[in-house]
Amino acid sequence: MTASSGALDVAAGALWFREALDRQAQAALVADIRAVLAEAPLFTPAMPRTAKPFSVRMSNCGPLGWVSDASGYRYQTFHPDTRRPWPPLPAALLALWERYSGFPAPPEACLINYYGPDARMSLHQDRDEADFTAPVLSVSLGDTALFRIGGEERSGPTRSLRLASGDIFLLSGPSRLAFHGIDRILAGTSTLLPEGGRFNLTLRRVTTA
Ligand SMILES: O=C(O)CCC(=O)C(=O)O
Ligand SMILES: [Mn+2]
């Protein structure tokens, strides 16, 4: 298949694959993520300079992981608390990248976000990577999220989408640097996670291929 077959074109290069993963595939991914988190527990990132804590908790797998603390945003090879290397990328995530990314080189990082019922993520661009020709591939698991997406200008128009469990979203091409964020989580909309809330996984290239 081509990268865009079956996708809803939200904007040029912003591709929404609704219900890409069935319940069994979602549950298998959750098991993979729980195994990662047993080695690399969720941590609470903080804003650069102000050190204000994020409402989203995070971890990573793959050779590199994204972290944020008072000294800034960056990718690094190890967990900020345990100092141990990030666990490897599960095979199922590598397979999703191969199927949906349209990019020849494998992902180097998977950022794992966990949103409790009150977590949100303000409007931002993903721009800590060296190569914007590679897409960012996002997988949603658990409660539905109100996702906001605009263009390359922070002040430009935005639209709001409901990302549900099993949806895949690709920020690629002209939308690779689109502003986006999570306004809120719709608690109780999924039974996938017994504890409630939402995992979002984003697969990224970090270096130039
Ligand atoms: O949770 C989401 O769907 C988006 C996450 C995101 O934008 C990020 O981690 O950079
Ligand atoms: Mn992002």
Short mmCIF file of C-alpha atoms and ligand atoms in Angstrom, two decimals:
data_model
loop_
_atom_site.label_atom_id
_atom_site.label_comp_id
_atom_site.label_asym_id
_atom_site.label_seq_id
_atom_site.Cartn_x
_atom_site.Cartn_y
_atom_site.Cartn_z
CA MET A 1 0.00 0.00 0.00
CA THR A 2 1.06 3.60 -0.37
CA ALA A 3 1.58 5.72 2.74
CA SER A 4 -1.73 7.46 2.25
CA SER A 5 -4.13 4.72 1.11
CA GLY A 6 -6.99 4.46 3.57
CA ALA A 7 -5.98 7.70 5.28
CA LEU A 8 -8.02 10.81 5.83
CA ASP A 9 -6.08 13.79 4.52
CA VAL A 10 -6.42 16.31 7.34
CA ALA A 11 -3.97 18.68 5.61
CA ALA A 12 -1.22 18.05 3.06
CA GLY A 13 0.94 15.34 4.67
CA ALA A 14 -1.19 15.11 7.82
CA LEU A 15 -2.66 11.63 7.48
CA TRP A 16 -5.19 10.09 9.83
CA PHE A 17 -5.57 6.30 9.72
CA ARG A 18 -8.64 5.70 11.83
CA GLU A 19 -8.99 2.30 13.52
CA ALA A 20 -5.67 1.19 12.02
CA LEU A 21 -5.18 -1.29 14.89
CA ASP A 22 -7.82 -3.76 16.02
CA ARG A 23 -8.40 -4.49 19.71
CA GLN A 24 -6.00 -7.44 19.73
CA ALA A 25 -3.18 -5.41 18.15
CA GLN A 26 -3.85 -2.57 20.61
CA ALA A 27 -3.69 -4.96 23.58
CA ALA A 28 -0.46 -6.51 22.28
CA LEU A 29 1.09 -3.02 21.97
CA VAL A 30 0.00 -2.13 25.50
CA ALA A 31 1.74 -5.32 26.73
CA ASP A 32 4.90 -4.27 24.83
CA ILE A 33 4.73 -0.80 26.39
CA ARG A 34 4.21 -2.17 29.89
CA ALA A 35 7.35 -4.32 29.42
CA VAL A 36 9.28 -1.20 28.36
CA LEU A 37 7.96 0.74 31.36
CA ALA A 38 9.03 -2.05 33.76
CA GLU A 39 12.62 -1.23 32.71
CA ALA A 40 12.23 2.48 31.97
CA PRO A 41 9.50 3.86 34.28
CA LEU A 42 7.39 6.88 33.42
CA PHE A 43 9.08 10.10 34.57
CA THR A 44 7.70 13.61 34.94
CA PRO A 45 9.41 15.98 32.52
CA ALA A 46 9.80 19.68 33.36
CA MET A 47 9.72 22.81 31.23
CA PRO A 48 13.01 24.35 30.19
CA ARG A 49 14.06 27.28 32.47
CA THR A 50 10.93 27.38 34.67
CA ALA A 51 11.16 23.67 35.61
CA LYS A 52 7.35 23.60 35.76
CA PRO A 53 6.32 19.91 35.63
CA PHE A 54 4.45 18.57 32.60
CA SER A 55 1.00 17.07 33.22
CA VAL A 56 1.95 14.24 30.83
CA ARG A 57 4.33 11.57 32.11
CA MET A 58 6.83 10.08 29.68
CA SER A 59 9.30 7.34 28.87
CA ASN A 60 11.01 6.15 25.70
CA CYS A 61 12.30 3.12 23.87
CA GLY A 62 14.78 2.84 21.03
CA PRO A 63 18.38 4.06 20.77
CA LEU A 64 17.38 7.64 21.64
CA GLY A 65 14.74 9.15 23.88
CA TRP A 66 13.27 12.64 24.20
CA VAL A 67 13.58 14.34 27.57
CA SER A 68 12.90 17.81 28.95
CA ASP A 69 14.17 19.45 32.11
CA ALA A 70 15.32 22.85 33.33
CA SER A 71 18.29 22.74 30.96
CA GLY A 72 16.16 22.17 27.85
CA TYR A 73 14.62 19.71 25.39
CA ARG A 74 16.91 17.06 23.94
CA TYR A 75 17.34 13.46 22.82
CA GLN A 76 19.62 11.28 24.91
CA THR A 77 20.59 7.61 25.06
CA PHE A 78 19.56 7.02 28.70
CA HIS A 79 16.67 7.41 31.15
CA PRO A 80 16.98 10.63 33.17
CA ASP A 81 16.28 8.93 36.54
CA THR A 82 17.69 5.39 36.24
CA ARG A 83 20.54 6.55 33.91
CA ARG A 84 20.13 3.20 32.10
CA PRO A 85 19.91 2.94 28.28
CA TRP A 86 16.37 3.00 26.86
CA PRO A 87 14.91 -0.47 26.13
CA PRO A 88 14.85 -1.54 22.46
CA LEU A 89 11.96 -0.71 20.13
CA PRO A 90 9.39 -3.53 20.11
CA ALA A 91 9.14 -5.37 16.77
CA ALA A 92 5.47 -4.42 16.39
CA LEU A 93 6.37 -0.71 16.40
CA LEU A 94 9.11 -1.22 13.82
CA ALA A 95 6.53 -3.01 11.65
CA LEU A 96 4.07 -0.09 11.96
CA TRP A 97 6.79 2.33 10.90
CA GLU A 98 7.57 0.16 7.86
CA ARG A 99 3.94 -0.01 6.90
CA TYR A 100 2.86 3.59 7.45
CA SER A 101 5.86 5.94 7.42
CA GLY A 102 6.94 5.68 3.79
CA PHE A 103 10.47 6.39 5.05
CA PRO A 104 13.35 4.04 4.20
CA ALA A 105 15.36 4.24 7.45
CA PRO A 106 14.06 2.86 10.77
CA PRO A 107 12.88 5.04 13.66
CA GLU A 108 15.47 5.90 16.32
CA ALA A 109 13.13 6.95 19.11
CA CYS A 110 9.70 6.15 20.44
CA LEU A 111 8.41 8.70 22.91
CA ILE A 112 5.80 7.18 25.23
CA ASN A 113 3.35 9.72 26.64
CA TYR A 114 0.89 8.78 29.37
CA TYR A 115 -2.08 11.10 29.87
CA GLY A 116 -4.14 10.77 33.04
CA PRO A 117 -7.64 12.31 32.98
CA ASP A 118 -6.35 15.86 33.56
CA ALA A 119 -3.25 15.80 31.38
CA ARG A 120 -2.84 17.94 28.27
CA MET A 121 -0.11 19.03 25.90
CA SER A 122 0.07 22.60 24.69
CA LEU A 123 0.41 23.55 21.04
CA HIS A 124 3.97 22.86 19.80
CA GLN A 125 6.05 21.73 16.85
CA ASP A 126 8.21 18.57 16.91
CA ARG A 127 11.50 20.14 15.90
CA ASP A 128 14.25 18.61 18.01
CA GLU A 129 15.06 16.17 15.18
CA ALA A 130 17.76 16.81 12.57
CA ASP A 131 15.84 15.55 9.54
CA PHE A 132 12.37 16.90 8.83
CA THR A 133 12.04 14.77 5.70
CA ALA A 134 11.24 11.86 8.04
CA PRO A 135 7.67 11.82 9.37
CA VAL A 136 6.51 11.50 12.97
CA LEU A 137 4.18 8.52 13.35
CA SER A 138 1.77 8.59 16.30
CA VAL A 139 -0.24 5.72 17.79
CA SER A 140 -3.14 6.32 20.21
CA LEU A 141 -4.09 3.73 22.86
CA GLY A 142 -6.79 4.10 25.50
CA ASP A 143 -9.10 7.05 26.08
CA THR A 144 -9.95 9.34 23.16
CA ALA A 145 -8.00 12.60 22.95
CA LEU A 146 -9.03 15.98 21.59
CA PHE A 147 -6.13 16.65 19.24
CA ARG A 148 -5.60 20.13 17.81
CA ILE A 149 -3.64 20.67 14.60
CA GLY A 150 -2.77 23.83 12.70
CA GLY A 151 -0.12 24.88 10.23
CA GLU A 152 3.47 26.05 10.54
CA GLU A 153 2.50 29.33 12.25
CA ARG A 154 1.52 29.19 15.91
CA SER A 155 -1.14 31.86 15.41
CA GLY A 156 -2.71 30.23 12.31
CA PRO A 157 -6.09 28.48 12.15
CA THR A 158 -6.38 25.07 13.80
CA ARG A 159 -8.84 22.23 13.74
CA SER A 160 -9.75 19.69 16.36
CA LEU A 161 -9.94 15.93 15.87
CA ARG A 162 -10.83 13.07 18.21
CA LEU A 163 -7.98 10.56 18.19
CA ALA A 164 -9.35 7.23 19.39
CA SER A 165 -7.66 4.03 20.54
CA GLY A 166 -6.06 2.27 17.59
CA ASP A 167 -5.78 5.39 15.43
CA ILE A 168 -2.49 6.20 13.72
CA PHE A 169 -1.61 9.76 12.75
CA LEU A 170 1.27 10.78 10.50
CA LEU A 171 2.84 14.24 10.42
CA SER A 172 4.76 14.21 7.17
CA GLY A 173 5.78 16.37 4.21
CA PRO A 174 4.25 19.85 4.36
CA SER A 175 2.70 19.02 7.77
CA ARG A 176 5.88 17.72 9.42
CA LEU A 177 6.27 21.01 11.28
CA ALA A 178 2.56 21.66 11.86
CA PHE A 179 1.68 22.98 15.32
CA HIS A 180 -0.29 20.40 17.30
CA GLY A 181 -1.30 19.54 20.86
CA ILE A 182 -3.77 17.72 23.08
CA ASP A 183 -6.53 19.91 24.54
CA ARG A 184 -7.88 17.17 26.78
CA ILE A 185 -8.58 13.50 27.30
CA LEU A 186 -12.15 12.21 27.26
CA ALA A 187 -12.03 10.03 30.38
CA GLY A 188 -13.89 6.73 30.28
CA THR A 189 -14.14 6.50 26.47
CA SER A 190 -12.04 3.30 26.23
CA THR A 191 -11.77 0.06 28.21
CA LEU A 192 -8.31 -0.81 26.85
CA LEU A 193 -6.37 0.42 29.89
CA PRO A 194 -7.80 -0.79 33.24
CA GLU A 195 -6.26 2.26 34.94
CA GLY A 196 -7.87 4.61 32.39
CA GLY A 197 -6.10 7.42 30.56
CA ARG A 198 -4.21 7.32 27.29
CA PHE A 199 -0.87 6.23 25.92
CA ASN A 200 0.44 7.99 22.86
CA LEU A 201 3.49 6.59 21.12
CA THR A 202 5.42 8.71 18.63
CA LEU A 203 8.02 7.10 16.42
CA ARG A 204 10.71 9.46 15.16
CA ARG A 205 13.94 9.66 13.23
CA VAL A 206 16.34 11.87 15.16
CA THR A 207 19.51 12.00 13.05
CA THR A 208 19.86 12.36 9.30
CA ALA A 209 19.52 8.97 7.60
O1 LIG B 1 -0.47 12.70 22.33
C1 LIG B 1 -0.48 13.01 21.13
O2 LIG B 1 -1.32 12.59 20.33
C2 LIG B 1 0.56 13.98 20.62
C3 LIG B 1 1.87 13.88 21.34
C4 LIG B 1 2.88 14.84 20.82
O3 LIG B 1 2.58 15.75 20.09
C5 LIG B 1 4.29 14.69 21.20
O4 LIG B 1 4.63 13.83 22.00
O5 LIG B 1 5.11 15.47 20.67
MN MN B 2 4.35 16.63 19.14
#
